[in-house]
PDB file of C-alpha atoms in Angstrom:
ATOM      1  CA  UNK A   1     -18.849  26.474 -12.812  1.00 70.00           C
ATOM      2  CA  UNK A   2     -16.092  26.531 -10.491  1.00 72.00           C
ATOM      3  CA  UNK A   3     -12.864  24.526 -10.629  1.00 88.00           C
ATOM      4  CA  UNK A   4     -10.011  23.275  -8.885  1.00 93.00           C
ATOM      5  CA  UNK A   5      -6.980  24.383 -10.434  1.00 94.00           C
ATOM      6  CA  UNK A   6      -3.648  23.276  -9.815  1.00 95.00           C
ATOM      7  CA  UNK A   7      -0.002  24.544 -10.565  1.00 95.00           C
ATOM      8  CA  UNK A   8       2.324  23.812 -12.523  1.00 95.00           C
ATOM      9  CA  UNK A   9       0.666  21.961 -14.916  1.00 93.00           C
ATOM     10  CA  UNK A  10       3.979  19.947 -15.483  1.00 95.00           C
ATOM     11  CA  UNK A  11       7.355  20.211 -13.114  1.00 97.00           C
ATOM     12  CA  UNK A  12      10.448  18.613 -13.850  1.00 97.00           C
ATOM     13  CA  UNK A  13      13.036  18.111 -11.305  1.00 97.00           C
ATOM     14  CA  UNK A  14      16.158  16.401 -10.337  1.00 97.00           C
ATOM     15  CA  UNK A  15      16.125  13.677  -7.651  1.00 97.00           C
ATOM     16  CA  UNK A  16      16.966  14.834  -4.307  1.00 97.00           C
ATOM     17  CA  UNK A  17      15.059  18.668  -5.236  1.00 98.00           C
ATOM     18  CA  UNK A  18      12.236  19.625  -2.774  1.00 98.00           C
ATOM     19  CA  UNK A  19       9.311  20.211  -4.971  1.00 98.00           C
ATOM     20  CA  UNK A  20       6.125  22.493  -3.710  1.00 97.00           C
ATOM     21  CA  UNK A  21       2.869  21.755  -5.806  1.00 97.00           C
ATOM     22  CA  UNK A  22      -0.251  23.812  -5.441  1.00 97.00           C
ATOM     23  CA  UNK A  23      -3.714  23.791  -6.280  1.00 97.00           C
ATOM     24  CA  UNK A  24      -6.549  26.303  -5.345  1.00 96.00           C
ATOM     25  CA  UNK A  25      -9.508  24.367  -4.428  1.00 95.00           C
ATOM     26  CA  UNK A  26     -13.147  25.834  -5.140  1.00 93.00           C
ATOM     27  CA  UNK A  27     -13.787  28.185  -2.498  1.00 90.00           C
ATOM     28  CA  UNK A  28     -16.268  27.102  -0.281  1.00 87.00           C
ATOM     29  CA  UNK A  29     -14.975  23.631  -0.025  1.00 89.00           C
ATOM     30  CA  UNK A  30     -13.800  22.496   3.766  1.00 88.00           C
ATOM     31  CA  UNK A  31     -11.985  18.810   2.734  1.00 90.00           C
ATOM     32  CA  UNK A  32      -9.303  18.380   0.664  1.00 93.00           C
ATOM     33  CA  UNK A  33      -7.102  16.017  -0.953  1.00 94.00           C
ATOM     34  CA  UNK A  34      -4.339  14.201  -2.660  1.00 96.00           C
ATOM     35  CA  UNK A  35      -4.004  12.036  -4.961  1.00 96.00           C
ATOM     36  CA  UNK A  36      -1.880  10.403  -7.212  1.00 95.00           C
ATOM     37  CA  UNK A  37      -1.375   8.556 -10.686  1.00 92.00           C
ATOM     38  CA  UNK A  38       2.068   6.691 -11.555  1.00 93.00           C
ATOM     39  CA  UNK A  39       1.754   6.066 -15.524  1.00 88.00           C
ATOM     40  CA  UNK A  40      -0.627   2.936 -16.337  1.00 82.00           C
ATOM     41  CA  UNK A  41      -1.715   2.900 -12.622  1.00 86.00           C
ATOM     42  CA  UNK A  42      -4.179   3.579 -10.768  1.00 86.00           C
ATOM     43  CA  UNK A  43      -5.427   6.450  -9.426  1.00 91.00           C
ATOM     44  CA  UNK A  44      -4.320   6.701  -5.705  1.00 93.00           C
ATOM     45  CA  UNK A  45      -5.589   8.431  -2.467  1.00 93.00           C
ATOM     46  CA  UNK A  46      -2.537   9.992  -0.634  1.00 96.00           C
ATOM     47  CA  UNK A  47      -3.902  12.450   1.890  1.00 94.00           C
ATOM     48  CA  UNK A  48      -7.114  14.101   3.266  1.00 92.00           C
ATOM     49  CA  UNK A  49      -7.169  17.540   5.511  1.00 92.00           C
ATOM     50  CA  UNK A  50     -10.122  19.140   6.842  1.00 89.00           C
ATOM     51  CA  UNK A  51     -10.031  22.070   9.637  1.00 87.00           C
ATOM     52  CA  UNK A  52      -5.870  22.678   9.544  1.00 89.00           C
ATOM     53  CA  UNK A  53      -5.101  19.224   9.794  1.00 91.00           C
ATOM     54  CA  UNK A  54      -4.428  15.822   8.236  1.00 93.00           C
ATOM     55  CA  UNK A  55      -7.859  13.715   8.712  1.00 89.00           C
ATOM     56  CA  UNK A  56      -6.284  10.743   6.953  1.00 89.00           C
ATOM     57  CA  UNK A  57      -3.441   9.731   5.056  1.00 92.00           C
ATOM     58  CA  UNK A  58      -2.157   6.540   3.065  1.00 93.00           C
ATOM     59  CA  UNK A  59       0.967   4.625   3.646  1.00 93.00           C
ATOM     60  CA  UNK A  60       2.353   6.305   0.860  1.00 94.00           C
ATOM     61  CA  UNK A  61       2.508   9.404   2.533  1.00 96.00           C
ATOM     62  CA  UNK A  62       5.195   9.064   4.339  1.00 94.00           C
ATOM     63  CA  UNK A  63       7.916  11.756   6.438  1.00 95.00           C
ATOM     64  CA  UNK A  64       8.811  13.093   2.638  1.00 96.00           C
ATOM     65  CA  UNK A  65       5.179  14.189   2.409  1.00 97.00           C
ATOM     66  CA  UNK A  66       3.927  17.297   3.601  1.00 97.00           C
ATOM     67  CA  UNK A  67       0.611  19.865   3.368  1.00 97.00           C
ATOM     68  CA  UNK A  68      -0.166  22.641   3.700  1.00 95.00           C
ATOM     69  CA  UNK A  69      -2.899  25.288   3.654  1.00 92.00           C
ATOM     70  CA  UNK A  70      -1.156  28.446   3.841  1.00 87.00           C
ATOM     71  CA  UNK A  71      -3.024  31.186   3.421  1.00 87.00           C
ATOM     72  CA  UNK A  72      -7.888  31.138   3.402  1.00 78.00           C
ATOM     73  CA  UNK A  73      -6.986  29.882  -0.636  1.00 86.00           C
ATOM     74  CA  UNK A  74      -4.178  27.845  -1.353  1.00 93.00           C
ATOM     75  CA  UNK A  75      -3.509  23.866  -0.400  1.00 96.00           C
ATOM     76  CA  UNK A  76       0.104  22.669  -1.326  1.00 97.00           C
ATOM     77  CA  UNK A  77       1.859  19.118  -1.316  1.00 98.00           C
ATOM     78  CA  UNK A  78       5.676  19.529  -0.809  1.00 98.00           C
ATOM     79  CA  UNK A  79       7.933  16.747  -1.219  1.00 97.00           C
ATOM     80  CA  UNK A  80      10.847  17.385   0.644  1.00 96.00           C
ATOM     81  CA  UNK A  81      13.789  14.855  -1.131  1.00 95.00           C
ATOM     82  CA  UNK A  82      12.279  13.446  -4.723  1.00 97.00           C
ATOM     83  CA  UNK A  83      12.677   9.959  -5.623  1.00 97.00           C
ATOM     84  CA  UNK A  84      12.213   8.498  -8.955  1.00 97.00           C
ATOM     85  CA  UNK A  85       9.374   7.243  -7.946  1.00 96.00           C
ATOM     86  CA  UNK A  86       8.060   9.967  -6.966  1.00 97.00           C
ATOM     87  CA  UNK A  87       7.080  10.755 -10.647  1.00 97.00           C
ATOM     88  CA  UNK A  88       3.618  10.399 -11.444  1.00 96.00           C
ATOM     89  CA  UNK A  89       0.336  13.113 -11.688  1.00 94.00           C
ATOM     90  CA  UNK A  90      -0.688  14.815  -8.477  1.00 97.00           C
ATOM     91  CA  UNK A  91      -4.319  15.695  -8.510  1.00 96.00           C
ATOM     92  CA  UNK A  92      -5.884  17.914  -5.818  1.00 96.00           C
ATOM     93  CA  UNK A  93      -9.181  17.369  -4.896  1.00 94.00           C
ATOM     94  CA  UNK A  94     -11.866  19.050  -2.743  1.00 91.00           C
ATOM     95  CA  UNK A  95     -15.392  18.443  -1.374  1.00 88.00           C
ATOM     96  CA  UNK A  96     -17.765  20.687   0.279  1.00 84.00           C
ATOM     97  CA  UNK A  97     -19.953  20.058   3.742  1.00 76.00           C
ATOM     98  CA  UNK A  98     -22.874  18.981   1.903  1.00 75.00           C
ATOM     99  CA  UNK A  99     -24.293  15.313   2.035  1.00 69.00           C
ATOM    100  CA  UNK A 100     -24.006  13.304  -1.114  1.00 70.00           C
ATOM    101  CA  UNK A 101     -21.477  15.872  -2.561  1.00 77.00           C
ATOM    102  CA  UNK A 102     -18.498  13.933  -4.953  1.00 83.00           C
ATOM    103  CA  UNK A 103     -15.358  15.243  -4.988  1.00 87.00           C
ATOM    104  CA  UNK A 104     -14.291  18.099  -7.522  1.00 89.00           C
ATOM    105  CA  UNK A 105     -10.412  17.069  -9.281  1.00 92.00           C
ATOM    106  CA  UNK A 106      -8.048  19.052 -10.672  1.00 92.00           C
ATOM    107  CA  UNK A 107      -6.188  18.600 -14.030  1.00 90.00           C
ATOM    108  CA  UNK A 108      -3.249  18.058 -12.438  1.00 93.00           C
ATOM    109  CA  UNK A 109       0.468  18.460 -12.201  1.00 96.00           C
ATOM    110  CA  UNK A 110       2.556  15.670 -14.312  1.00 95.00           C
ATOM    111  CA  UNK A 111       5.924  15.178 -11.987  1.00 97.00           C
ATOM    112  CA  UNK A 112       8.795  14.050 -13.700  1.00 97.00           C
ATOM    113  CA  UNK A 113      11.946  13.285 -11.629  1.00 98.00           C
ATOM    114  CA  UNK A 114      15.470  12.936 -13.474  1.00 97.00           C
TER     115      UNK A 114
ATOM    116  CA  UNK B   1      -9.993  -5.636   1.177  1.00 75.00           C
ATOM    117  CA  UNK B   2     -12.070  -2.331  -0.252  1.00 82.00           C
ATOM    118  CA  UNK B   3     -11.387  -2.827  -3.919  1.00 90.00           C
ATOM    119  CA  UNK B   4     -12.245  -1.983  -7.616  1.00 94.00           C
ATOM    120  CA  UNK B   5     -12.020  -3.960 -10.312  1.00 95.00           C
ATOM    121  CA  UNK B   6     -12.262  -2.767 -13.850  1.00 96.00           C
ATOM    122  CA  UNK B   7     -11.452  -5.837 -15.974  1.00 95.00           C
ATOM    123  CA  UNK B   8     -11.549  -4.277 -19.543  1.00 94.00           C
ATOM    124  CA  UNK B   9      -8.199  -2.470 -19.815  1.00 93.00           C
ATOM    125  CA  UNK B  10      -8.870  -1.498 -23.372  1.00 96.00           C
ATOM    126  CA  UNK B  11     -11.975  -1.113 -25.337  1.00 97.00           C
ATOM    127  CA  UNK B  12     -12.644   0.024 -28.886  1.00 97.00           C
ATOM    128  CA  UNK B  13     -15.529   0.774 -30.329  1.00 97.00           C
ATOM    129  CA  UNK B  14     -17.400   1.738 -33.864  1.00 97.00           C
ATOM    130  CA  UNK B  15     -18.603   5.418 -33.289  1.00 97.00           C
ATOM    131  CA  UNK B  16     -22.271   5.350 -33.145  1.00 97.00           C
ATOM    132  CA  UNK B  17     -22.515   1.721 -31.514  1.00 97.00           C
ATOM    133  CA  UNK B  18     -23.350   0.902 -28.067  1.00 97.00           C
ATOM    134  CA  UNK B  19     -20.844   0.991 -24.763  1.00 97.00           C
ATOM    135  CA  UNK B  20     -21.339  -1.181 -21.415  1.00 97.00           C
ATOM    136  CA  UNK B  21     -17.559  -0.370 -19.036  1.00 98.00           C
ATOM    137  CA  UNK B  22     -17.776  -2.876 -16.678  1.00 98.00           C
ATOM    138  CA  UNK B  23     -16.903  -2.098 -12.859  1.00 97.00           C
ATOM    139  CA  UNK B  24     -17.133  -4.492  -9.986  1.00 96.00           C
ATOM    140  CA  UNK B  25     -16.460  -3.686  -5.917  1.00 94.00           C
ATOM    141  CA  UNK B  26     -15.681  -5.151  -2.969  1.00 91.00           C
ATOM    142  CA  UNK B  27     -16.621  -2.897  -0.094  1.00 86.00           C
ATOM    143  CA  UNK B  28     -17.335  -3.142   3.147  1.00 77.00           C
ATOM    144  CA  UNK B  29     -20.784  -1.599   3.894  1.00 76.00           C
ATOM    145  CA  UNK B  30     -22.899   0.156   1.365  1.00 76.00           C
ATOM    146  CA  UNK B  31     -20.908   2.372  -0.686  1.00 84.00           C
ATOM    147  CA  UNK B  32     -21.180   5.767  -3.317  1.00 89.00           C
ATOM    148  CA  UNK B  33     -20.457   4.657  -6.538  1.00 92.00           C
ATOM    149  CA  UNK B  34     -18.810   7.034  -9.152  1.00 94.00           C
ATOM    150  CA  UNK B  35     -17.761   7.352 -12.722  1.00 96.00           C
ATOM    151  CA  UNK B  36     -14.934  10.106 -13.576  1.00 95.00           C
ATOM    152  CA  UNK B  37     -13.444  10.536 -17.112  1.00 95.00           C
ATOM    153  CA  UNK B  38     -10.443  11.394 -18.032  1.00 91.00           C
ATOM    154  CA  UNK B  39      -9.489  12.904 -21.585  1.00 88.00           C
ATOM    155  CA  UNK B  40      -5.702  13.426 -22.389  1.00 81.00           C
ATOM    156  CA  UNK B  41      -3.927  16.024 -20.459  1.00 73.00           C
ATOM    157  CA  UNK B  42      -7.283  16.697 -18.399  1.00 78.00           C
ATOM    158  CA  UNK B  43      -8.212  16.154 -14.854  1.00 81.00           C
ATOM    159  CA  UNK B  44     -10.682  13.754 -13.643  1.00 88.00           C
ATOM    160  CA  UNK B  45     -14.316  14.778 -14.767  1.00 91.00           C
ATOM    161  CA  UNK B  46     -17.263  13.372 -12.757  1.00 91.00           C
ATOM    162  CA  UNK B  47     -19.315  11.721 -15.038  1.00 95.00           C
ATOM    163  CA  UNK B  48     -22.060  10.191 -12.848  1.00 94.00           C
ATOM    164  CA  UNK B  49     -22.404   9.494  -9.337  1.00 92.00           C
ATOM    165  CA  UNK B  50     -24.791   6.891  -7.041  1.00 91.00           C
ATOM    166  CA  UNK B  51     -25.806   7.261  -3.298  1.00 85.00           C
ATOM    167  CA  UNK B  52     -28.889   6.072  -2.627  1.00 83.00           C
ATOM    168  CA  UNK B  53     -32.658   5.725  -4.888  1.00 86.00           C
ATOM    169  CA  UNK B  54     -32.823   4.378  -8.295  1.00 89.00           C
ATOM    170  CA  UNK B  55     -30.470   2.199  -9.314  1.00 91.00           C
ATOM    171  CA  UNK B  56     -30.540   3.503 -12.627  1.00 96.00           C
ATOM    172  CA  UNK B  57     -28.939   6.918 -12.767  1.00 96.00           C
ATOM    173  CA  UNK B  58     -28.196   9.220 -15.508  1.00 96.00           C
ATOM    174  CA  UNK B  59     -24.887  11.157 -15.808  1.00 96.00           C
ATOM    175  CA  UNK B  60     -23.716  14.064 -18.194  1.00 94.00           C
ATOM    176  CA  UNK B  61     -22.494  13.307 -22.026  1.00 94.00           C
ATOM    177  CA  UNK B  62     -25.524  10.714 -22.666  1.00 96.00           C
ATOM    178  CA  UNK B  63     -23.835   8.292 -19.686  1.00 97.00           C
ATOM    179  CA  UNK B  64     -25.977   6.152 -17.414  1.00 97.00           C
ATOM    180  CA  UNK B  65     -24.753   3.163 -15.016  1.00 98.00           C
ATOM    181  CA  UNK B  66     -26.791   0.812 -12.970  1.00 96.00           C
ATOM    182  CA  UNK B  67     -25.732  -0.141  -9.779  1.00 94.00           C
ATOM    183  CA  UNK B  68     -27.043  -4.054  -9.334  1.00 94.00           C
ATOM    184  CA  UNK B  69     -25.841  -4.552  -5.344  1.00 91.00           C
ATOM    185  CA  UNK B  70     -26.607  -8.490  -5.665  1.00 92.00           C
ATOM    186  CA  UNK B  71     -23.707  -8.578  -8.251  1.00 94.00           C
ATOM    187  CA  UNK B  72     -21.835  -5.841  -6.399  1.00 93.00           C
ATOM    188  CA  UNK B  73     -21.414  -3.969 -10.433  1.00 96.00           C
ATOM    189  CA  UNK B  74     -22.013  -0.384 -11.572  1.00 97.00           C
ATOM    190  CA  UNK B  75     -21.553  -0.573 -15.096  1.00 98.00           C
ATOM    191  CA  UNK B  76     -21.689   2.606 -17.140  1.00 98.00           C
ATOM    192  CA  UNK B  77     -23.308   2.609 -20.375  1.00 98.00           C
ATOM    193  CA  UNK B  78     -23.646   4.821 -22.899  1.00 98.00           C
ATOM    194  CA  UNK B  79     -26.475   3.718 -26.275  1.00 97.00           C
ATOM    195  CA  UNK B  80     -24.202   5.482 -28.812  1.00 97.00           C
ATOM    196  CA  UNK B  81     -20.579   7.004 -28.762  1.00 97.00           C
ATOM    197  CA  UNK B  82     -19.330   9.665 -30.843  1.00 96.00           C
ATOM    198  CA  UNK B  83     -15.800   9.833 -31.139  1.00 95.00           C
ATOM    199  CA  UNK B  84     -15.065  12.562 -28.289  1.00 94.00           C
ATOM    200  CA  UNK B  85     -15.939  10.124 -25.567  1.00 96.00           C
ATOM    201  CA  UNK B  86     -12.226   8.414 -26.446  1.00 96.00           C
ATOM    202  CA  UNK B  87     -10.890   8.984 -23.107  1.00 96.00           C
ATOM    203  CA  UNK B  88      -9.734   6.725 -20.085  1.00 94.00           C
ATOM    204  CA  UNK B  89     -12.701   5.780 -17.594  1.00 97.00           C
ATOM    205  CA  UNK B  90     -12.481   5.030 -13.541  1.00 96.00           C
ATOM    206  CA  UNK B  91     -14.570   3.846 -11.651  1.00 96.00           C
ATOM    207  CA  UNK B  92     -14.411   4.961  -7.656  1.00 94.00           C
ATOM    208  CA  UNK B  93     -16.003   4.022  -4.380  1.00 91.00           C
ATOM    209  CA  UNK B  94     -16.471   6.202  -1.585  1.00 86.00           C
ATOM    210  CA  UNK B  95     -17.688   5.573   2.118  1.00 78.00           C
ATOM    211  CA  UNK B  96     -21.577   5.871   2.311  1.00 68.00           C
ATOM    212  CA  UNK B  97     -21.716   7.475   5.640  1.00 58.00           C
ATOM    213  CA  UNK B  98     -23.639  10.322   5.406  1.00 50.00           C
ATOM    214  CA  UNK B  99     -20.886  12.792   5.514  1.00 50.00           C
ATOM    215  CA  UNK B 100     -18.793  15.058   2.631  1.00 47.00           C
ATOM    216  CA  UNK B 101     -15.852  13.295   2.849  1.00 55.00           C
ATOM    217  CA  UNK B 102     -14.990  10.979   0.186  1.00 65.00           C
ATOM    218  CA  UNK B 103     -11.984   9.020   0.098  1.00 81.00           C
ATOM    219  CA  UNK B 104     -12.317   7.266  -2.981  1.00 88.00           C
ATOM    220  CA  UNK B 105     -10.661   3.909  -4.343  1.00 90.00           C
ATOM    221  CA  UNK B 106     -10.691   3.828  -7.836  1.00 93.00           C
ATOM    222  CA  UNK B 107      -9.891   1.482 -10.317  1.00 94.00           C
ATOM    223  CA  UNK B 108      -7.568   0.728 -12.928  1.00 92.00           C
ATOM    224  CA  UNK B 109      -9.495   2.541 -15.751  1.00 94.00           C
ATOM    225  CA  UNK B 110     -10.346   1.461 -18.908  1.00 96.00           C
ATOM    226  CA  UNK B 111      -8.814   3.123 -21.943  1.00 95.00           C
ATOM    227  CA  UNK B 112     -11.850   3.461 -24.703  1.00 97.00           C
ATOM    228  CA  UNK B 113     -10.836   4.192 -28.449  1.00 97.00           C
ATOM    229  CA  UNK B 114     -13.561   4.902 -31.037  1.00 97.00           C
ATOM    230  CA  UNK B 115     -12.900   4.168 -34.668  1.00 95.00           C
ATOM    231  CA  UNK B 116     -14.910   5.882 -37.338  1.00 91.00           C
TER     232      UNK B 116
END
């Protein structure tokens, strides 16, 4: 069955770095997504893109928050300046055209910023 | 306010006894309903999902939940647990309009241990 699958599976950094995560999402998907998970939260929506652009993002998402689909395959989340707070598990996400269809997660990629 | 509520933080059970996760929304028109689990170190794993039909549906790993709209609940049950179903549970709501795209709002997610 295809998968969503996201790298790193764990990035450490230093406050202030720019960090780049990626995640390939199944291939015939058209939406995709962002999410996040600070430890003992809940899981949180951060951004949705669909045809090149940003369909809808949370207030989370602010001017540090970037994405990107690069290339026919790839969908990256930069964070341009990371804050402690910025630590927490990304999950990508994606979703096909097709009525009724759930979304399809990633495992994830555990941020830890020092 | 769109909202999930799962008030059971932390559930154990005996394996081989039964499992009722409770999950309660607040949404404003008809929603999609979904369970995802999530086992240590994995991603989230769609368990079972509700759109539209019976009320009742059935998910993978033995799972079912029953979406009662009058109580505004989709509980997820499950008649006996082994012990690899110790994982943390969320329960999400998506916008029922027809469409692919799902933001969902999840809840807090309920941590289940299983004891021999």
């Amino acid at each position: 069955e295809p998968e969503v699958t996201q790298t790193p599976s764990h990035q450490v950094t230093q406050m202030g770095q720019e960090v780049i995560l990626r995640c390939v999402p199944i291939s015939n998907h058209l939406y995709f997504y962002w999410y996040r998970q600070i430890l003992g939260q809940k899981v949180e929506f951060l951004v949705s893109f669909y045809n090149n652009e940003i369909s809808e993002k949370s207030e989370i998402f602010d001017d540090q928050f970037s994405v990107e689909r690069p290339d026919g395959s790839n969908f990256t989340l930069k964070i341009r300046s990371t804050k402690l707070e910025d630590s927490a598990m990304y999950f990508c996400a994606s979703g096909s055209r097709a009525q009724n269809s759930p979304l399809h997660f990633g495992s994830g990629t555990r941020l830890t910023v020092t | 306010a769109q909202s999930v509520t799962q008030p059971d933080i932390h559930i154990t059970v005996s394996e081989g006894a039964s499992l009722e996760l409770r999950c309660n929304y607040s949404y404003g028109a008809t929603p999609y309903l979904f369970w995802y689990v999530q086992s240590p170190g994995q991603g989230l794993q769609l368990l079972l999902k509700y759109f539209s039909g019976d009320t009742l549906v059935q998910g993978i790993k033995g799972f079912e939940a029953e979406f009662k709209r009058s109580q505004s609940s989709f509980n997820l049950r499950k008649p006996s647990v082994h012990w690899s179903d110790a994982a943390e549970y969320f329960c999400a709501v998506g916008p029922n309009y027809g469409g692919a795209t799902n933001k969902l709002i999840f809840g807090t997610g309920t941590l289940l241990a299983v004891q021999p």
